[in-house]
PDB file of C-alpha atoms in Angstrom:
ATOM      1  CA  MET H 203      76.740 -34.132  -6.919  1.00  0.00           C
ATOM      2  CA  ILE H 204      73.457 -35.359  -5.355  1.00  0.00           C
ATOM      3  CA  GLN H 205      72.134 -38.822  -6.119  1.00  0.00           C
ATOM      4  CA  LEU H 206      69.093 -40.590  -4.685  1.00  0.00           C
ATOM      5  CA  SER H 207      68.484 -44.204  -5.662  1.00  0.00           C
ATOM      6  CA  ALA H 208      65.214 -45.991  -4.816  1.00  0.00           C
ATOM      7  CA  VAL H 209      64.743 -43.846  -1.705  1.00  0.00           C
ATOM      8  CA  SER H 210      61.655 -44.444   0.429  1.00  0.00           C
ATOM      9  CA  LYS H 211      60.623 -43.029   3.784  1.00  0.00           C
ATOM     10  CA  GLU H 212      58.007 -44.308   6.218  1.00  0.00           C
ATOM     11  CA  PHE H 213      56.883 -42.897   9.559  1.00  0.00           C
ATOM     12  CA  THR H 214      55.360 -45.101  12.239  1.00  0.00           C
ATOM     13  CA  ASN H 215      53.115 -43.873  15.037  1.00  0.00           C
ATOM     14  CA  ARG H 216      50.375 -45.275  17.279  1.00  0.00           C
ATOM     15  CA  LYS H 217      47.923 -45.204  14.391  1.00  0.00           C
ATOM     16  CA  GLY H 218      50.147 -47.198  12.071  1.00  0.00           C
ATOM     17  CA  THR H 219      52.639 -46.569   9.290  1.00  0.00           C
ATOM     18  CA  VAL H 220      52.560 -43.653   6.866  1.00  0.00           C
ATOM     19  CA  ARG H 221      54.544 -43.949   3.665  1.00  0.00           C
ATOM     20  CA  ALA H 222      55.759 -40.438   2.808  1.00  0.00           C
ATOM     21  CA  LEU H 223      58.020 -41.216  -0.161  1.00  0.00           C
ATOM     22  CA  HIS H 224      58.446 -44.274  -2.353  1.00  0.00           C
ATOM     23  CA  GLY H 225      61.153 -45.250  -4.820  1.00  0.00           C
ATOM     24  CA  ILE H 226      62.633 -41.800  -5.428  1.00  0.00           C
ATOM     25  CA  ASP H 227      65.334 -41.721  -8.111  1.00  0.00           C
ATOM     26  CA  LEU H 228      66.756 -38.227  -8.463  1.00  0.00           C
ATOM     27  CA  THR H 229      70.027 -36.544  -9.362  1.00  0.00           C
ATOM     28  CA  ALA H 230      71.321 -32.980  -9.249  1.00  0.00           C
ATOM     29  CA  ALA H 231      74.550 -32.210 -11.062  1.00  0.00           C
ATOM     30  CA  GLU H 232      77.227 -29.964  -9.626  1.00  0.00           C
ATOM     31  CA  GLY H 233      76.078 -26.345  -9.817  1.00  0.00           C
ATOM     32  CA  GLU H 234      72.564 -27.292 -10.946  1.00  0.00           C
ATOM     33  CA  PHE H 235      69.406 -25.665  -9.567  1.00  0.00           C
ATOM     34  CA  VAL H 236      66.602 -28.184  -9.063  1.00  0.00           C
ATOM     35  CA  ALA H 237      63.119 -27.242  -7.836  1.00  0.00           C
ATOM     36  CA  VAL H 238      60.677 -29.754  -6.328  1.00  0.00           C
ATOM     37  CA  VAL H 239      56.936 -29.059  -6.543  1.00  0.00           C
ATOM     38  CA  GLY H 240      53.814 -30.938  -5.514  1.00  0.00           C
ATOM     39  CA  ARG H 241      50.677 -30.647  -3.471  1.00  0.00           C
ATOM     40  CA  SER H 242      50.733 -30.441   0.319  1.00  0.00           C
ATOM     41  CA  GLY H 243      51.554 -33.743   1.986  1.00  0.00           C
ATOM     42  CA  CYS H 244      53.409 -35.263  -0.964  1.00  0.00           C
ATOM     43  CA  GLY H 245      56.706 -35.438   0.926  1.00  0.00           C
ATOM     44  CA  LYS H 246      58.613 -32.474  -0.493  1.00  0.00           C
ATOM     45  CA  SER H 247      60.012 -31.277   2.833  1.00  0.00           C
ATOM     46  CA  THR H 248      60.724 -34.858   3.909  1.00  0.00           C
ATOM     47  CA  LEU H 249      62.771 -35.311   0.738  1.00  0.00           C
ATOM     48  CA  LEU H 250      64.840 -32.238   1.564  1.00  0.00           C
ATOM     49  CA  ARG H 251      65.481 -33.434   5.135  1.00  0.00           C
ATOM     50  CA  LEU H 252      66.641 -36.796   3.818  1.00  0.00           C
ATOM     51  CA  ILE H 253      69.173 -35.096   1.535  1.00  0.00           C
ATOM     52  CA  ALA H 254      70.317 -32.904   4.448  1.00  0.00           C
ATOM     53  CA  GLY H 255      70.903 -35.939   6.629  1.00  0.00           C
ATOM     54  CA  LEU H 256      68.333 -34.761   9.185  1.00  0.00           C
ATOM     55  CA  LEU H 257      66.277 -37.915   8.607  1.00  0.00           C
ATOM     56  CA  PRO H 258      67.442 -41.418   7.660  1.00  0.00           C
ATOM     57  CA  PRO H 259      65.748 -43.112   4.683  1.00  0.00           C
ATOM     58  CA  SER H 260      63.699 -46.232   5.346  1.00  0.00           C
ATOM     59  CA  SER H 261      65.295 -47.762   2.266  1.00  0.00           C
ATOM     60  CA  GLY H 262      67.428 -46.697  -0.670  1.00  0.00           C
ATOM     61  CA  ASP H 263      70.694 -44.815  -1.017  1.00  0.00           C
ATOM     62  CA  ILE H 264      71.505 -41.079  -0.812  1.00  0.00           C
ATOM     63  CA  ARG H 265      74.913 -39.730  -1.800  1.00  0.00           C
ATOM     64  CA  ILE H 266      76.462 -36.287  -2.056  1.00  0.00           C
ATOM     65  CA  GLY H 267      79.737 -36.027  -3.908  1.00  0.00           C
ATOM     66  CA  GLY H 268      79.827 -39.811  -4.066  1.00  0.00           C
ATOM     67  CA  LEU H 269      79.734 -40.219  -0.271  1.00  0.00           C
ATOM     68  CA  PRO H 270      76.759 -41.744   1.580  1.00  0.00           C
ATOM     69  CA  VAL H 271      74.651 -39.275   3.565  1.00  0.00           C
ATOM     70  CA  THR H 272      74.645 -40.466   7.190  1.00  0.00           C
ATOM     71  CA  GLY H 273      73.988 -37.140   8.930  1.00  0.00           C
ATOM     72  CA  PRO H 274      74.363 -33.369   8.582  1.00  0.00           C
ATOM     73  CA  ARG H 275      77.530 -32.196   6.803  1.00  0.00           C
ATOM     74  CA  ARG H 276      79.323 -28.867   6.856  1.00  0.00           C
ATOM     75  CA  GLU H 277      79.300 -28.581   3.061  1.00  0.00           C
ATOM     76  CA  VAL H 278      75.492 -28.853   3.018  1.00  0.00           C
ATOM     77  CA  ALA H 279      73.488 -25.819   4.189  1.00  0.00           C
ATOM     78  CA  MET H 280      69.737 -25.599   4.653  1.00  0.00           C
ATOM     79  CA  LEU H 281      67.455 -22.576   4.525  1.00  0.00           C
ATOM     80  CA  PHE H 282      64.020 -22.976   6.115  1.00  0.00           C
ATOM     81  CA  GLN H 283      60.694 -21.208   5.619  1.00  0.00           C
ATOM     82  CA  ARG H 284      61.275 -19.065   8.712  1.00  0.00           C
ATOM     83  CA  PRO H 285      64.604 -17.246   9.116  1.00  0.00           C
ATOM     84  CA  ALA H 286      65.002 -18.516  12.715  1.00  0.00           C
ATOM     85  CA  LEU H 287      67.391 -15.729  13.664  1.00  0.00           C
ATOM     86  CA  LEU H 288      68.450 -15.495  17.306  1.00  0.00           C
ATOM     87  CA  PRO H 289      66.674 -12.358  18.572  1.00  0.00           C
ATOM     88  CA  TRP H 290      69.432 -11.305  20.982  1.00  0.00           C
ATOM     89  CA  ARG H 291      72.199 -11.460  18.388  1.00  0.00           C
ATOM     90  CA  SER H 292      72.981  -8.760  15.856  1.00  0.00           C
ATOM     91  CA  VAL H 293      72.620  -9.343  12.126  1.00  0.00           C
ATOM     92  CA  LEU H 294      76.375  -9.883  11.781  1.00  0.00           C
ATOM     93  CA  ASP H 295      76.489 -12.250  14.752  1.00  0.00           C
ATOM     94  CA  ASN H 296      73.588 -14.273  13.333  1.00  0.00           C
ATOM     95  CA  VAL H 297      75.442 -14.694  10.044  1.00  0.00           C
ATOM     96  CA  LEU H 298      78.550 -15.876  11.916  1.00  0.00           C
ATOM     97  CA  LEU H 299      76.657 -18.357  14.093  1.00  0.00           C
ATOM     98  CA  PRO H 300      77.452 -21.479  11.987  1.00  0.00           C
ATOM     99  CA  VAL H 301      81.139 -20.566  12.142  1.00  0.00           C
ATOM    100  CA  GLU H 302      81.025 -20.505  15.934  1.00  0.00           C
ATOM    101  CA  ILE H 303      79.051 -23.755  16.113  1.00  0.00           C
ATOM    102  CA  SER H 304      81.645 -25.441  13.895  1.00  0.00           C
ATOM    103  CA  GLY H 305      84.457 -24.198  16.116  1.00  0.00           C
ATOM    104  CA  LEU H 306      86.071 -22.211  13.312  1.00  0.00           C
ATOM    105  CA  PRO H 307      88.002 -18.954  13.841  1.00  0.00           C
ATOM    106  CA  ARG H 308      85.398 -16.192  13.820  1.00  0.00           C
ATOM    107  CA  ALA H 309      87.927 -13.538  12.747  1.00  0.00           C
ATOM    108  CA  GLU H 310      88.711 -15.430   9.520  1.00  0.00           C
ATOM    109  CA  TYR H 311      85.044 -15.335   8.448  1.00  0.00           C
ATOM    110  CA  ARG H 312      84.094 -11.849   9.561  1.00  0.00           C
ATOM    111  CA  ASP H 313      85.140 -10.170   6.303  1.00  0.00           C
ATOM    112  CA  ARG H 314      83.215 -12.758   4.308  1.00  0.00           C
ATOM    113  CA  ALA H 315      80.124 -12.147   6.440  1.00  0.00           C
ATOM    114  CA  VAL H 316      80.382  -8.416   5.796  1.00  0.00           C
ATOM    115  CA  ARG H 317      80.769  -9.012   2.044  1.00  0.00           C
ATOM    116  CA  LEU H 318      77.700 -11.241   1.982  1.00  0.00           C
ATOM    117  CA  LEU H 319      75.639  -8.660   3.850  1.00  0.00           C
ATOM    118  CA  THR H 320      76.850  -5.947   1.481  1.00  0.00           C
ATOM    119  CA  THR H 321      75.886  -8.098  -1.498  1.00  0.00           C
ATOM    120  CA  MET H 322      72.394  -8.428  -0.018  1.00  0.00           C
ATOM    121  CA  GLY H 323      72.100  -4.680   0.574  1.00  0.00           C
ATOM    122  CA  LEU H 324      72.370  -5.084   4.350  1.00  0.00           C
ATOM    123  CA  ASP H 325      75.720  -3.446   5.006  1.00  0.00           C
ATOM    124  CA  ALA H 326      74.115  -0.665   7.065  1.00  0.00           C
ATOM    125  CA  PHE H 327      72.232  -3.174   9.247  1.00  0.00           C
ATOM    126  CA  GLN H 328      75.126  -5.250  10.608  1.00  0.00           C
ATOM    127  CA  ARG H 329      74.535  -4.164  14.217  1.00  0.00           C
ATOM    128  CA  ARG H 330      70.735  -4.223  14.103  1.00  0.00           C
ATOM    129  CA  LEU H 331      68.697  -6.870  15.903  1.00  0.00           C
ATOM    130  CA  PRO H 332      66.332  -9.124  13.917  1.00  0.00           C
ATOM    131  CA  HIS H 333      63.154  -7.435  15.176  1.00  0.00           C
ATOM    132  CA  GLU H 334      64.351  -4.185  13.575  1.00  0.00           C
ATOM    133  CA  LEU H 335      64.257  -5.770  10.107  1.00  0.00           C
ATOM    134  CA  SER H 336      61.426  -6.548   7.717  1.00  0.00           C
ATOM    135  CA  GLY H 337      60.575 -10.175   6.900  1.00  0.00           C
ATOM    136  CA  GLY H 338      62.390  -9.983   3.577  1.00  0.00           C
ATOM    137  CA  MET H 339      65.492  -8.526   5.203  1.00  0.00           C
ATOM    138  CA  GLN H 340      65.469 -11.253   7.840  1.00  0.00           C
ATOM    139  CA  GLN H 341      65.362 -13.924   5.135  1.00  0.00           C
ATOM    140  CA  ARG H 342      68.279 -12.225   3.387  1.00  0.00           C
ATOM    141  CA  VAL H 343      70.225 -12.503   6.654  1.00  0.00           C
ATOM    142  CA  ALA H 344      69.303 -16.194   6.859  1.00  0.00           C
ATOM    143  CA  LEU H 345      70.550 -16.679   3.295  1.00  0.00           C
ATOM    144  CA  CYS H 346      73.860 -15.006   4.188  1.00  0.00           C
ATOM    145  CA  ARG H 347      74.117 -17.328   7.189  1.00  0.00           C
ATOM    146  CA  SER H 348      73.568 -20.328   4.897  1.00  0.00           C
ATOM    147  CA  LEU H 349      76.358 -19.181   2.569  1.00  0.00           C
ATOM    148  CA  ILE H 350      78.953 -18.199   5.197  1.00  0.00           C
ATOM    149  CA  GLN H 351      80.821 -21.536   5.061  1.00  0.00           C
ATOM    150  CA  ARG H 352      80.756 -21.729   1.236  1.00  0.00           C
ATOM    151  CA  PRO H 353      78.466 -24.774   1.040  1.00  0.00           C
ATOM    152  CA  GLU H 354      78.666 -27.052  -1.951  1.00  0.00           C
ATOM    153  CA  VAL H 355      74.951 -27.806  -1.585  1.00  0.00           C
ATOM    154  CA  LEU H 356      72.183 -25.403  -0.575  1.00  0.00           C
ATOM    155  CA  LEU H 357      68.810 -26.898   0.367  1.00  0.00           C
ATOM    156  CA  MET H 358      65.857 -24.508   0.567  1.00  0.00           C
ATOM    157  CA  ASP H 359      62.488 -25.385   2.105  1.00  0.00           C
ATOM    158  CA  GLU H 360      59.958 -22.812   0.859  1.00  0.00           C
ATOM    159  CA  PRO H 361      62.168 -19.933   2.038  1.00  0.00           C
ATOM    160  CA  PHE H 362      59.988 -17.178   0.565  1.00  0.00           C
ATOM    161  CA  SER H 363      56.499 -18.530   1.273  1.00  0.00           C
ATOM    162  CA  ALA H 364      55.832 -16.253   4.266  1.00  0.00           C
ATOM    163  CA  LEU H 365      56.661 -13.095   2.299  1.00  0.00           C
ATOM    164  CA  ASP H 366      54.503 -10.826   0.173  1.00  0.00           C
ATOM    165  CA  ALA H 367      54.495 -11.322  -3.604  1.00  0.00           C
ATOM    166  CA  LEU H 368      56.749  -8.355  -4.440  1.00  0.00           C
ATOM    167  CA  THR H 369      59.359  -9.292  -1.825  1.00  0.00           C
ATOM    168  CA  ARG H 370      59.279 -12.897  -3.064  1.00  0.00           C
ATOM    169  CA  GLU H 371      60.059 -11.772  -6.596  1.00  0.00           C
ATOM    170  CA  GLU H 372      62.844  -9.461  -5.394  1.00  0.00           C
ATOM    171  CA  LEU H 373      64.430 -12.310  -3.439  1.00  0.00           C
ATOM    172  CA  SER H 374      64.036 -14.646  -6.405  1.00  0.00           C
ATOM    173  CA  VAL H 375      66.088 -12.208  -8.478  1.00  0.00           C
ATOM    174  CA  GLU H 376      68.698 -12.037  -5.690  1.00  0.00           C
ATOM    175  CA  LEU H 377      68.827 -15.817  -5.483  1.00  0.00           C
ATOM    176  CA  GLN H 378      69.483 -16.118  -9.222  1.00  0.00           C
ATOM    177  CA  ARG H 379      72.430 -13.767  -8.859  1.00  0.00           C
ATOM    178  CA  ILE H 380      73.745 -15.572  -5.767  1.00  0.00           C
ATOM    179  CA  HIS H 381      73.480 -18.918  -7.547  1.00  0.00           C
ATOM    180  CA  LEU H 382      75.428 -17.647 -10.545  1.00  0.00           C
ATOM    181  CA  GLU H 383      78.103 -16.145  -8.288  1.00  0.00           C
ATOM    182  CA  TYR H 384      78.595 -18.988  -5.798  1.00  0.00           C
ATOM    183  CA  ALA H 385      77.792 -21.951  -8.094  1.00  0.00           C
ATOM    184  CA  ALA H 386      76.400 -24.148  -5.312  1.00  0.00           C
ATOM    185  CA  THR H 387      74.136 -27.059  -6.165  1.00  0.00           C
ATOM    186  CA  VAL H 388      70.645 -25.967  -5.079  1.00  0.00           C
ATOM    187  CA  VAL H 389      67.511 -27.978  -4.324  1.00  0.00           C
ATOM    188  CA  LEU H 390      64.460 -25.786  -3.705  1.00  0.00           C
ATOM    189  CA  VAL H 391      61.127 -27.036  -2.383  1.00  0.00           C
ATOM    190  CA  THR H 392      58.307 -24.663  -3.268  1.00  0.00           C
ATOM    191  CA  HIS H 393      54.523 -24.489  -3.625  1.00  0.00           C
ATOM    192  CA  SER H 394      54.922 -21.773  -6.252  1.00  0.00           C
ATOM    193  CA  VAL H 395      54.998 -22.993  -9.846  1.00  0.00           C
ATOM    194  CA  ASP H 396      56.072 -19.535 -11.054  1.00  0.00           C
ATOM    195  CA  GLU H 397      58.958 -19.514  -8.557  1.00  0.00           C
ATOM    196  CA  ALA H 398      60.092 -22.959  -9.712  1.00  0.00           C
ATOM    197  CA  VAL H 399      60.096 -21.966 -13.387  1.00  0.00           C
ATOM    198  CA  LEU H 400      61.807 -18.658 -12.639  1.00  0.00           C
ATOM    199  CA  LEU H 401      64.681 -20.215 -10.694  1.00  0.00           C
ATOM    200  CA  ALA H 402      65.329 -23.814 -11.693  1.00  0.00           C
ATOM    201  CA  ASP H 403      67.248 -25.663 -14.382  1.00  0.00           C
ATOM    202  CA  ARG H 404      64.876 -28.596 -13.835  1.00  0.00           C
ATOM    203  CA  VAL H 405      61.568 -28.918 -11.988  1.00  0.00           C
ATOM    204  CA  VAL H 406      60.721 -32.235 -10.334  1.00  0.00           C
ATOM    205  CA  VAL H 407      56.996 -32.934  -9.947  1.00  0.00           C
ATOM    206  CA  LEU H 408      56.047 -35.292  -7.107  1.00  0.00           C
ATOM    207  CA  SER H 409      52.842 -37.329  -7.077  1.00  0.00           C
ATOM    208  CA  PRO H 410      50.467 -37.365  -4.084  1.00  0.00           C
ATOM    209  CA  ARG H 411      51.527 -39.404  -1.047  1.00  0.00           C
ATOM    210  CA  PRO H 412      53.467 -41.546  -1.147  1.00  0.00           C
ATOM    211  CA  GLY H 413      55.521 -39.066  -3.126  1.00  0.00           C
ATOM    212  CA  GLN H 414      57.058 -40.422  -6.313  1.00  0.00           C
ATOM    213  CA  VAL H 415      58.752 -38.627  -9.191  1.00  0.00           C
ATOM    214  CA  ARG H 416      56.004 -38.231 -11.760  1.00  0.00           C
ATOM    215  CA  THR H 417      57.969 -36.140 -14.231  1.00  0.00           C
ATOM    216  CA  VAL H 418      60.964 -33.847 -14.549  1.00  0.00           C
ATOM    217  CA  LEU H 419      60.611 -30.685 -16.626  1.00  0.00           C
ATOM    218  CA  ASP H 420      63.676 -29.027 -18.173  1.00  0.00           C
ATOM    219  CA  ILE H 421      63.691 -25.207 -18.050  1.00  0.00           C
ATOM    220  CA  GLY H 422      65.951 -24.254 -20.917  1.00  0.00           C
ATOM    221  CA  ILE H 423      65.647 -20.486 -20.531  1.00  0.00           C
ATOM    222  CA  PRO H 424      68.719 -18.236 -20.189  1.00  0.00           C
ATOM    223  CA  ARG H 425      69.295 -16.323 -16.953  1.00  0.00           C
ATOM    224  CA  PRO H 426      68.597 -13.866 -15.500  1.00  0.00           C
ATOM    225  CA  ARG H 427      64.849 -14.467 -15.706  1.00  0.00           C
ATOM    226  CA  SER H 428      61.949 -12.289 -14.677  1.00  0.00           C
ATOM    227  CA  LEU H 429      58.191 -12.698 -14.495  1.00  0.00           C
ATOM    228  CA  GLY H 430      57.827  -9.083 -15.616  1.00  0.00           C
ATOM    229  CA  HIS H 431      58.903  -7.547 -18.910  1.00  0.00           C
ATOM    230  CA  ASP H 432      61.275 -10.308 -19.982  1.00  0.00           C
ATOM    231  CA  VAL H 433      62.043 -11.431 -23.537  1.00  0.00           C
ATOM    232  CA  HIS H 434      61.350 -15.003 -22.406  1.00  0.00           C
ATOM    233  CA  ARG H 435      58.079 -14.302 -20.582  1.00  0.00           C
ATOM    234  CA  THR H 436      56.002 -16.208 -23.167  1.00  0.00           C
ATOM    235  CA  GLU H 437      58.103 -19.334 -22.658  1.00  0.00           C
ATOM    236  CA  LEU H 438      58.044 -18.885 -18.866  1.00  0.00           C
ATOM    237  CA  ALA H 439      54.249 -18.615 -19.000  1.00  0.00           C
ATOM    238  CA  ARG H 440      53.990 -21.732 -21.172  1.00  0.00           C
ATOM    239  CA  LEU H 441      56.131 -23.782 -18.772  1.00  0.00           C
ATOM    240  CA  SER H 442      54.192 -22.494 -15.770  1.00  0.00           C
ATOM    241  CA  ALA H 443      50.922 -23.512 -17.439  1.00  0.00           C
ATOM    242  CA  GLU H 444      52.316 -26.974 -18.194  1.00  0.00           C
ATOM    243  CA  LEU H 445      53.290 -27.452 -14.552  1.00  0.00           C
ATOM    244  CA  HIS H 446      49.889 -26.229 -13.338  1.00  0.00           C
ATOM    245  CA  GLU H 447      48.190 -28.787 -15.582  1.00  0.00           C
ATOM    246  CA  LEU H 448      50.393 -31.579 -14.231  1.00  0.00           C
ATOM    247  CA  LEU H 449      49.584 -30.647 -10.636  1.00  0.00           C
ATOM    248  CA  LEU H 450      45.861 -30.262 -11.260  1.00  0.00           C
ATOM    249  CA  SER H 451      45.739 -33.640 -12.994  1.00  0.00           C
ATOM    250  CA  GLY H 452      47.165 -35.357  -9.925  1.00  0.00           C
ATOM    251  CA  GLY H 453      50.855 -34.829 -10.586  1.00  0.00           C
ATOM    252  CA  GLY H 454      51.606 -33.326  -7.185  1.00  0.00           C
TER     253      GLY H 454
END
């Protein structure tokens, strides 16, 4: 579904050239959940923006579904760290915003928007404004907005990092369920090793800048997963420890 071949990205400013990523080879199969971890500045978010078509690569090839990525595409949705909801629009209207931007019939998507909000436990908040919601509820709305057009690919840039630990874990459980239900290919950038192990089929570890793929760790644990009282918690803890060691030894 997603294929990156020898992808590099450089940024040039008055002070010179900064190489953010170098020689990235990476694939994500259809329906797979891939997490990307690494230390700050290693190019994780840049990698996500390249896949989304928001930035062009300096060299290399990026394809989704066999087609070259030359810009944003309707079948690719992106969820950012901040929900970025429009404060003057209701919850329901925020979810329907991509439909309006794409020039699609709003009426045909309204029922789907309501179903998504119901799935996220937000059915009673359709007419509320964003400031009336908690941070976790706002991010749930943003997730519904990302799913409204049934994307084949969902890119997530640290979507839970601004939330408290309990809300993060609750949303991680919700995201597992959403992934199983909608079967989109997901690439998640996160600073949280525990979050990566909890959610992903594979975890990609990037080296310090310029970011390169140092290793890819398979997470062969059945879903649903939990960091609490889970029959697989020993294996989850072992994988988390392995990732921590990789990052501390210069792997991210």
